Amino acid sequence: MSNDWMPAARAAILAMCWNWLTYLTPELRALFGVPDAEFTTLGNLYNAADALLKKAQNEAERTHVITVELQAAFKTLTAKMRFFRDRYFKIPPLAEGDWAALGFKQKDPHPTPIPAPEGTPAVSLSYSGGPHAMTAHLGPMAGTRELNPESDYGYAIYLGVMPPGGATLEQAASEKRYLMKPPADGKILSHYRFSRRRKEKILFDAADAGMTAYVCCRYENGKGEVGQWGPVASAVVP
């Protein structure tokens, strides 16, 4: 969907990075000017993101904290990959074969423009039956126009949790950023994940039981541009 070279899916990002790590032999690293320390850092960032993704995919281990750590790990990894491409992957010294082997494609001289998201999504919550779990049901708001699959490509989901009566200053400043008051929209919520599914399971920590979860979403296109906020849904964490 996007003209950006970076894959959208996390598994695809890891696959591309692993390909770089295995393709960049010591001889090629010397030819392209890649310092050993930078190569080691890229490998360490790959290992961290890969381990967190495996935890997040295991429902027994996936928590809100793991989700936040996963987002941070992939943000750091993709930033380092962009640095590698901009700093070391240039033609020359790369040959066309190197460029292709690293997973890059020639730029399309006539790219198809992707419009910004225009739809307004809605979210509702139900209990999933598991401990400390909910299911977010995603879709267009009733009565809104038919979706454009190019611009309304998927859902950017945002999440926040509020203790009874609102968070203290210490709770609000903690890693979990508990809410001090109910949100009027999604602006003060934390980004939870991107999804193209109509149902997304949300897992909470046991310590969040009895608190109120707030979920909001907006459409996102293939370029990562987001649209307007939908209404906020809320439910008590089981």
Tab-separated table of N, CA and C in Angstrom, residues 110-188:
chain	number	residue	atom	x	y	z
A	110	HIS	N	5.819	6.254	-11.285
A	110	HIS	CA	4.451	6.778	-11.317
A	110	HIS	C	3.641	6.157	-10.181
A	111	PRO	N	3.990	6.474	-8.938
A	111	PRO	CA	3.280	5.855	-7.819
A	111	PRO	C	1.825	6.291	-7.757
A	112	THR	N	0.968	5.350	-7.313
A	112	THR	CA	-0.448	5.659	-7.139
A	112	THR	C	-0.635	6.371	-5.804
A	113	PRO	N	-1.208	7.570	-5.814
A	113	PRO	CA	-1.381	8.290	-4.541
A	113	PRO	C	-2.363	7.570	-3.630
A	114	ILE	N	-2.080	7.605	-2.348
A	114	ILE	CA	-2.957	7.001	-1.340
A	114	ILE	C	-3.643	8.121	-0.583
A	115	PRO	N	-4.954	8.202	-0.638
A	115	PRO	CA	-5.645	9.300	0.045
A	115	PRO	C	-5.582	9.155	1.560
A	116	ALA	N	-5.728	10.281	2.238
A	116	ALA	CA	-5.773	10.270	3.701
A	116	ALA	C	-7.074	9.615	4.169
A	117	PRO	N	-7.072	9.008	5.345
A	117	PRO	CA	-8.301	8.388	5.857
A	117	PRO	C	-9.426	9.415	6.006
A	118	GLU	N	-10.628	9.009	5.618
A	118	GLU	CA	-11.780	9.906	5.700
A	118	GLU	C	-12.895	9.336	6.570
A	119	GLY	N	-12.893	8.038	6.812
A	119	GLY	CA	-13.956	7.414	7.576
A	119	GLY	C	-13.823	7.650	9.073
A	120	THR	N	-14.876	7.336	9.800
A	120	THR	CA	-14.881	7.419	11.260
A	120	THR	C	-15.212	6.041	11.817
A	121	PRO	N	-14.293	5.438	12.561
A	121	PRO	CA	-14.544	4.088	13.080
A	121	PRO	C	-15.241	4.122	14.436
A	122	ALA	N	-15.853	3.022	14.771
A	122	ALA	CA	-16.455	2.835	16.086
A	122	ALA	C	-15.861	1.592	16.721
A	123	VAL	N	-15.876	1.552	18.052
A	123	VAL	CA	-15.379	0.392	18.772
A	123	VAL	C	-16.349	0.076	19.901
A	124	SER	N	-16.602	-1.198	20.117
A	124	SER	CA	-17.379	-1.653	21.272
A	124	SER	C	-16.589	-2.758	21.955
A	125	LEU	N	-16.856	-2.973	23.225
A	125	LEU	CA	-16.089	-3.924	24.015
A	125	LEU	C	-16.985	-5.028	24.548
A	126	SER	N	-16.453	-6.238	24.555
A	126	SER	CA	-17.149	-7.362	25.179
A	126	SER	C	-16.130	-8.169	25.963
A	127	TYR	N	-16.616	-8.993	26.885
A	127	TYR	CA	-15.718	-9.815	27.677
A	127	TYR	C	-15.429	-11.113	26.936
A	128	SER	N	-14.150	-11.506	26.953
A	128	SER	CA	-13.698	-12.623	26.128
A	128	SER	C	-13.791	-13.964	26.834
A	129	GLY	N	-14.099	-13.956	28.102
A	129	GLY	CA	-14.165	-15.214	28.826
A	129	GLY	C	-12.880	-15.566	29.532
A	130	GLY	N	-11.762	-15.024	29.067
A	130	GLY	CA	-10.488	-15.287	29.714
A	130	GLY	C	-10.268	-14.323	30.857
A	131	PRO	N	-9.301	-14.606	31.712
A	131	PRO	CA	-9.019	-13.698	32.832
A	131	PRO	C	-8.421	-12.385	32.340
A	132	HIS	N	-8.959	-11.279	32.833
A	132	HIS	CA	-8.434	-9.949	32.543
A	132	HIS	C	-8.344	-9.695	31.030
A	133	ALA	N	-9.367	-10.089	30.297
A	133	ALA	CA	-9.349	-9.948	28.841
A	133	ALA	C	-10.655	-9.356	28.333
A	134	MET	N	-10.549	-8.611	27.253
A	134	MET	CA	-11.708	-8.072	26.541
A	134	MET	C	-11.485	-8.259	25.041
A	135	THR	N	-12.570	-8.126	24.295
A	135	THR	CA	-12.475	-8.104	22.842
A	135	THR	C	-12.985	-6.765	22.346
A	136	ALA	N	-12.173	-6.086	21.538
A	136	ALA	CA	-12.586	-4.843	20.897
A	136	ALA	C	-13.183	-5.182	19.536
A	137	HIS	N	-14.403	-4.754	19.304
A	137	HIS	CA	-15.089	-4.970	18.025
A	137	HIS	C	-14.985	-3.679	17.219
A	138	LEU	N	-14.374	-3.754	16.055
A	138	LEU	CA	-14.036	-2.568	15.267
A	138	LEU	C	-14.834	-2.533	13.972
A	139	GLY	N	-15.202	-1.338	13.550
A	139	GLY	CA	-15.933	-1.197	12.299
A	139	GLY	C	-16.330	0.251	12.075
A	140	PRO	N	-16.947	0.558	10.939
A	140	PRO	CA	-17.364	1.941	10.675
A	140	PRO	C	-18.552	2.334	11.549
A	141	MET	N	-18.637	3.594	11.862
A	141	MET	CA	-19.786	4.080	12.608
A	141	MET	C	-21.051	3.895	11.779
A	142	ALA	N	-22.132	3.565	12.460
A	142	ALA	CA	-23.406	3.370	11.770
A	142	ALA	C	-23.815	4.651	11.043
A	143	GLY	N	-24.240	4.477	9.802
A	143	GLY	CA	-24.709	5.612	9.024
A	143	GLY	C	-23.638	6.384	8.298
A	144	THR	N	-22.367	5.976	8.448
A	144	THR	CA	-21.302	6.683	7.739
A	144	THR	C	-21.142	6.100	6.344
A	145	ARG	N	-20.353	6.787	5.530
A	145	ARG	CA	-20.207	6.404	4.134
A	145	ARG	C	-19.472	5.070	3.993
A	146	GLU	N	-19.563	4.489	2.816
A	146	GLU	CA	-18.847	3.250	2.523
A	146	GLU	C	-17.344	3.499	2.592
A	147	LEU	N	-16.610	2.560	3.170
A	147	LEU	CA	-15.182	2.749	3.365
A	147	LEU	C	-14.410	2.667	2.057
A	148	ASN	N	-13.315	3.421	2.003
A	148	ASN	CA	-12.378	3.344	0.900
A	148	ASN	C	-11.226	2.447	1.350
A	149	PRO	N	-11.046	1.256	0.763
A	149	PRO	CA	-10.001	0.345	1.251
A	149	PRO	C	-8.596	0.902	1.087
A	150	GLU	N	-8.414	1.895	0.223
A	150	GLU	CA	-7.095	2.496	0.060
A	150	GLU	C	-6.761	3.425	1.227
A	151	SER	N	-7.736	4.227	1.661
A	151	SER	CA	-7.468	5.201	2.726
A	151	SER	C	-7.813	4.651	4.110
A	152	ASP	N	-8.922	3.920	4.211
A	152	ASP	CA	-9.333	3.335	5.493
A	152	ASP	C	-8.808	1.902	5.557
A	153	TYR	N	-7.477	1.799	5.590
A	153	TYR	CA	-6.800	0.515	5.406
A	153	TYR	C	-6.878	-0.367	6.641
A	154	GLY	N	-6.834	0.224	7.826
A	154	GLY	CA	-6.855	-0.537	9.073
A	154	GLY	C	-7.154	0.381	10.234
A	155	TYR	N	-7.041	-0.161	11.437
A	155	TYR	CA	-7.413	0.563	12.644
A	155	TYR	C	-6.189	0.827	13.514
A	156	ALA	N	-5.981	2.073	13.894
A	156	ALA	CA	-5.020	2.425	14.932
A	156	ALA	C	-5.796	2.435	16.245
A	157	ILE	N	-5.438	1.540	17.157
A	157	ILE	CA	-6.191	1.349	18.403
A	157	ILE	C	-5.432	2.003	19.557
A	158	TYR	N	-6.174	2.699	20.412
A	158	TYR	CA	-5.586	3.415	21.544
A	158	TYR	C	-6.268	2.952	22.829
A	159	LEU	N	-5.487	2.884	23.902
A	159	LEU	CA	-5.970	2.281	25.133
A	159	LEU	C	-5.484	3.064	26.345
A	160	GLY	N	-6.347	3.147	27.354
A	160	GLY	CA	-5.961	3.717	28.636
A	160	GLY	C	-6.738	3.031	29.751
A	161	VAL	N	-6.166	3.002	30.948
A	161	VAL	CA	-6.803	2.356	32.099
A	161	VAL	C	-6.852	3.360	33.248
A	162	MET	N	-8.017	3.466	33.903
A	162	MET	CA	-8.187	4.415	35.011
A	162	MET	C	-8.583	3.686	36.287
A	163	PRO	N	-7.823	3.874	37.365
A	163	PRO	CA	-8.219	3.302	38.655
A	163	PRO	C	-9.516	3.958	39.136
A	164	PRO	N	-10.233	3.311	40.049
A	164	PRO	CA	-11.450	3.917	40.590
A	164	PRO	C	-11.176	5.304	41.169
A	165	GLY	N	-11.942	6.291	40.721
A	165	GLY	CA	-11.748	7.661	41.200
A	165	GLY	C	-10.651	8.423	40.497
A	166	GLY	N	-9.911	7.779	39.599
A	166	GLY	CA	-8.831	8.444	38.877
A	166	GLY	C	-7.468	8.160	39.479
A	167	ALA	N	-6.439	8.209	38.653
A	167	ALA	CA	-5.074	7.884	39.075
A	167	ALA	C	-4.489	8.996	39.938
A	168	THR	N	-3.603	8.616	40.830
A	168	THR	CA	-2.797	9.589	41.558
A	168	THR	C	-1.713	10.113	40.608
A	169	LEU	N	-1.020	11.157	41.021
A	169	LEU	CA	0.068	11.685	40.203
A	169	LEU	C	1.147	10.621	39.987
A	170	GLU	N	1.407	9.835	41.017
A	170	GLU	CA	2.420	8.777	40.904
A	170	GLU	C	1.977	7.711	39.906
A	171	GLN	N	0.710	7.320	39.958
A	171	GLN	CA	0.202	6.327	39.003
A	171	GLN	C	0.213	6.874	37.583
A	172	ALA	N	-0.152	8.138	37.428
A	172	ALA	CA	-0.186	8.741	36.087
A	172	ALA	C	1.212	8.848	35.488
A	173	ALA	N	2.232	9.005	36.338
A	173	ALA	CA	3.606	9.138	35.857
A	173	ALA	C	4.305	7.795	35.715
A	174	SER	N	3.632	6.711	36.087
A	174	SER	CA	4.243	5.386	36.005
A	174	SER	C	4.324	4.919	34.560
A	175	GLU	N	4.986	3.778	34.382
A	175	GLU	CA	5.160	3.217	33.034
A	175	GLU	C	3.822	2.942	32.353
A	176	LYS	N	2.800	2.612	33.114
A	176	LYS	CA	1.496	2.278	32.544
A	176	LYS	C	0.625	3.504	32.290
A	177	ARG	N	1.039	4.666	32.770
A	177	ARG	CA	0.360	5.937	32.479
A	177	ARG	C	-1.146	5.842	32.756
A	178	TYR	N	-1.472	5.461	33.976
A	178	TYR	CA	-2.878	5.370	34.354
A	178	TYR	C	-3.553	6.738	34.199
A	179	LEU	N	-4.827	6.697	33.845
A	179	LEU	CA	-5.584	7.925	33.586
A	179	LEU	C	-6.068	8.558	34.889
A	180	MET	N	-6.063	9.873	34.924
A	180	MET	CA	-6.540	10.602	36.085
A	180	MET	C	-8.029	10.933	35.970
A	181	LYS	N	-8.540	10.923	34.743
A	181	LYS	CA	-9.960	11.205	34.524
A	181	LYS	C	-10.395	10.518	33.235
A	182	PRO	N	-11.691	10.324	33.048
A	182	PRO	CA	-12.162	9.696	31.805
A	182	PRO	C	-11.796	10.550	30.595
A	183	PRO	N	-11.338	9.945	29.518
A	183	PRO	CA	-10.942	10.724	28.339
A	183	PRO	C	-12.146	11.164	27.518
A	184	ALA	N	-12.084	12.380	27.000
A	184	ALA	CA	-13.136	12.874	26.120
A	184	ALA	C	-12.969	12.322	24.706
A	185	ASP	N	-11.735	12.005	24.326
A	185	ASP	CA	-11.438	11.417	23.021
A	185	ASP	C	-10.173	10.585	23.168
A	186	GLY	N	-9.595	10.187	22.055
A	186	GLY	CA	-8.441	9.297	22.127
A	186	GLY	C	-7.099	9.975	22.302
A	187	LYS	N	-7.076	11.303	22.411
A	187	LYS	CA	-5.804	12.021	22.386
A	187	LYS	C	-4.901	11.690	23.567
A	188	ILE	N	-5.472	11.406	24.732
A	188	ILE	CA	-4.615	11.135	25.892
A	188	ILE	C	-4.385	9.641	26.099
